[in-house]
Amino acid sequence: MGDTAAAEPGGRPPPPPRRDIVPTGPVGSDRHRNGENQADEPAHRDAYGFKLEGKVDWATYSSWQQKYEQDMLKKRKKWQKLFSKHPGNTYLQCKDLKKMVRNGLVEGVRGKVWMESSGAAQKLENSPMLYAQLLEDTGDDSANEAIGQIELDLPRTFPDHKDFRPNLAAAYGEDAIAHSQQLLALRRGLRAYARR
């Protein structure tokens, strides 16, 4: 057989590997050891970690992704130009801000713009320990009903996303979620919101 990759159905060669697409892990990988069913894994995922299989064909996605990356590069340059023209958060007063936000925030800019435009950055500066205080488990929790619902919903959040999967070898609960940094971060945020 040799080292050539198997052709896809229809005789087409397989698509080239992409760094933003995570292929199915081999037997013995972390996913397999965590009890995930390898037969259910798709061959391709998008840049955000969601399954592509059955939703769009690889050639269409690959073509779209290339155009999207070029568009994001142009937008990133525009945002960098805005930030260099308006230091600190003075860009919030810029007349072009609304148009730029509507045209899309690029990765790395979204958090900064949201924190500063929503007033969250100012609230964080005024109460830097509030989040840590909201996360403390005091035992006298008026948000117990919400916390219980959060725990039920966490393992069901983005079940097709590679980074939001609980450890399927463990029962749903603390041990299952402990293996996903994204689920742990989501838990902290939701619990703090429920206790505010």
XYZ file of C-alpha atoms in Angstrom:
196
model
C 0.000 0.000 0.000
C 2.817 2.452 0.763
C 2.625 5.770 2.581
C 0.047 7.413 0.331
C -3.110 8.600 2.036
C -6.374 6.885 1.170
C -8.573 8.735 -1.273
C -11.902 10.127 -0.144
C -15.133 8.658 -1.552
C -15.412 9.591 -5.205
C -11.662 9.111 -5.811
C -10.665 12.600 -4.641
C -7.398 12.890 -2.700
C -7.802 13.800 0.973
C -7.509 17.495 1.842
C -4.160 18.751 3.113
C -3.762 18.947 6.915
C -4.465 22.353 8.435
C -3.148 23.646 11.740
C -6.571 25.072 12.643
C -8.347 21.754 12.045
C -7.961 19.068 14.676
C -8.047 15.533 13.258
C -9.412 12.567 15.152
C -6.901 11.360 17.730
C -5.456 7.860 17.395
C -6.179 5.030 19.799
C -4.120 5.755 22.906
C -4.599 9.507 22.616
C -5.987 11.555 25.493
C -9.434 11.517 23.892
C -9.415 7.738 23.660
C -8.156 7.319 27.247
C -10.886 9.680 28.461
C -13.469 7.247 27.149
C -14.644 9.178 24.106
C -15.974 7.138 21.221
C -13.523 7.490 18.350
C -16.069 6.175 15.835
C -18.195 9.266 16.495
C -15.318 11.668 15.753
C -15.391 13.622 12.479
C -12.384 13.927 10.213
C -12.422 17.744 10.297
C -13.245 20.613 12.633
C -13.492 24.314 11.932
C -11.124 26.925 13.351
C -13.343 27.244 16.433
C -13.354 23.510 17.243
C -16.815 22.524 15.983
C -17.531 19.510 13.761
C -17.687 20.119 10.021
C -18.834 16.674 8.962
C -22.321 16.647 7.511
C -22.603 20.436 7.628
C -20.391 21.560 4.773
C -17.949 19.847 2.443
C -14.242 20.314 3.033
C -13.491 22.130 -0.243
C -16.209 24.729 0.401
C -15.014 25.286 3.957
C -11.345 25.501 2.957
C -12.100 28.082 0.260
C -14.261 30.117 2.631
C -11.627 29.922 5.397
C -8.915 31.349 3.136
C -11.114 34.323 2.188
C -12.133 34.790 5.813
C -8.493 34.860 7.000
C -7.653 37.510 4.388
C -10.647 39.587 5.499
C -9.625 39.263 9.162
C -6.092 40.418 8.334
C -7.473 43.575 6.680
C -9.772 44.226 9.668
C -6.919 43.673 12.146
C -4.846 46.330 10.360
C -7.769 48.788 10.562
C -8.190 48.137 14.295
C -4.452 48.542 14.906
C -4.540 51.854 13.018
C -7.499 53.026 15.147
C -5.755 52.062 18.403
C -2.505 53.786 17.372
C -4.394 56.983 16.409
C -6.403 56.971 19.661
C -4.278 55.785 22.637
C -5.824 54.243 25.755
C -9.577 54.063 25.482
C -9.981 57.354 23.607
C -10.917 55.282 20.530
C -14.349 54.903 22.177
C -15.094 58.515 21.151
C -14.071 57.915 17.516
C -16.854 58.499 14.990
C -15.832 55.379 13.029
C -16.104 53.002 15.993
C -19.746 52.020 15.446
C -19.103 51.206 11.777
C -15.985 49.191 12.630
C -17.804 47.185 15.310
C -20.621 46.410 12.898
C -18.060 45.231 10.334
C -16.596 42.813 12.870
C -14.173 42.590 15.728
C -11.118 40.458 15.102
C -9.697 37.986 17.592
C -7.681 39.766 20.247
C -9.686 42.985 19.865
C -13.144 41.762 20.880
C -12.351 41.432 24.599
C -10.657 44.830 24.848
C -13.465 46.664 23.040
C -16.200 44.879 24.999
C -14.540 45.478 28.388
C -13.964 49.164 27.705
C -17.196 49.999 25.866
C -19.468 48.155 28.320
C -17.930 49.757 31.389
C -16.703 46.388 32.695
C -13.078 47.591 32.750
C -14.058 50.496 35.013
C -16.075 48.176 37.299
C -13.110 45.803 37.510
C -10.841 48.686 38.429
C -13.287 49.894 41.107
C -13.848 46.407 42.629
C -10.871 44.205 41.743
C -11.760 41.467 44.292
C -15.491 41.174 43.513
C -15.130 38.210 41.144
C -13.012 36.255 43.661
C -15.550 37.033 46.393
C -18.425 35.823 44.218
C -16.577 32.554 43.593
C -16.072 31.821 47.296
C -18.367 29.056 48.531
C -19.806 30.396 51.793
C -22.181 27.483 52.420
C -25.070 29.941 52.855
C -25.799 30.218 49.166
C -29.011 31.893 48.042
C -28.144 30.837 44.478
C -28.274 27.073 45.228
C -31.076 26.442 42.720
C -29.155 28.257 39.975
C -25.908 26.494 40.932
C -27.670 23.124 40.665
C -28.980 23.990 37.218
C -25.527 25.163 36.129
C -24.061 21.799 37.160
C -26.751 19.963 35.171
C -26.187 22.049 32.064
C -22.368 22.220 31.968
C -21.771 18.719 30.540
C -24.362 19.437 27.826
C -22.766 22.712 26.710
C -21.371 22.557 23.152
C -21.276 18.732 23.050
C -19.722 18.758 19.560
C -16.934 21.172 20.517
C -13.551 19.585 21.111
C -12.664 21.819 24.086
C -15.998 21.654 25.929
C -16.197 17.894 26.283
C -16.373 16.506 29.786
C -14.433 13.348 30.520
C -16.926 10.772 29.290
C -15.253 7.979 31.254
C -16.374 9.650 34.494
C -19.940 10.214 35.584
C -21.346 13.671 34.961
C -20.282 15.891 37.786
C -17.105 17.354 39.270
C -14.712 14.705 37.921
C -16.149 14.799 34.410
C -15.811 18.574 34.076
C -12.396 18.828 35.731
C -10.660 17.743 32.492
C -11.928 20.663 30.411
C -10.417 24.069 31.137
C -13.188 25.711 29.117
C -15.934 24.032 31.171
C -14.166 25.003 34.402
C -13.929 28.639 33.254
C -17.579 28.620 32.185
C -18.563 27.153 35.573
C -16.703 29.910 37.423
C -18.301 32.644 35.347
C -21.821 31.260 35.662
C -21.508 30.680 39.409
C -20.227 34.215 39.966
C -23.095 35.610 37.869
C -25.638 33.542 39.834
C -24.272 34.887 43.148
C -24.050 38.561 42.180
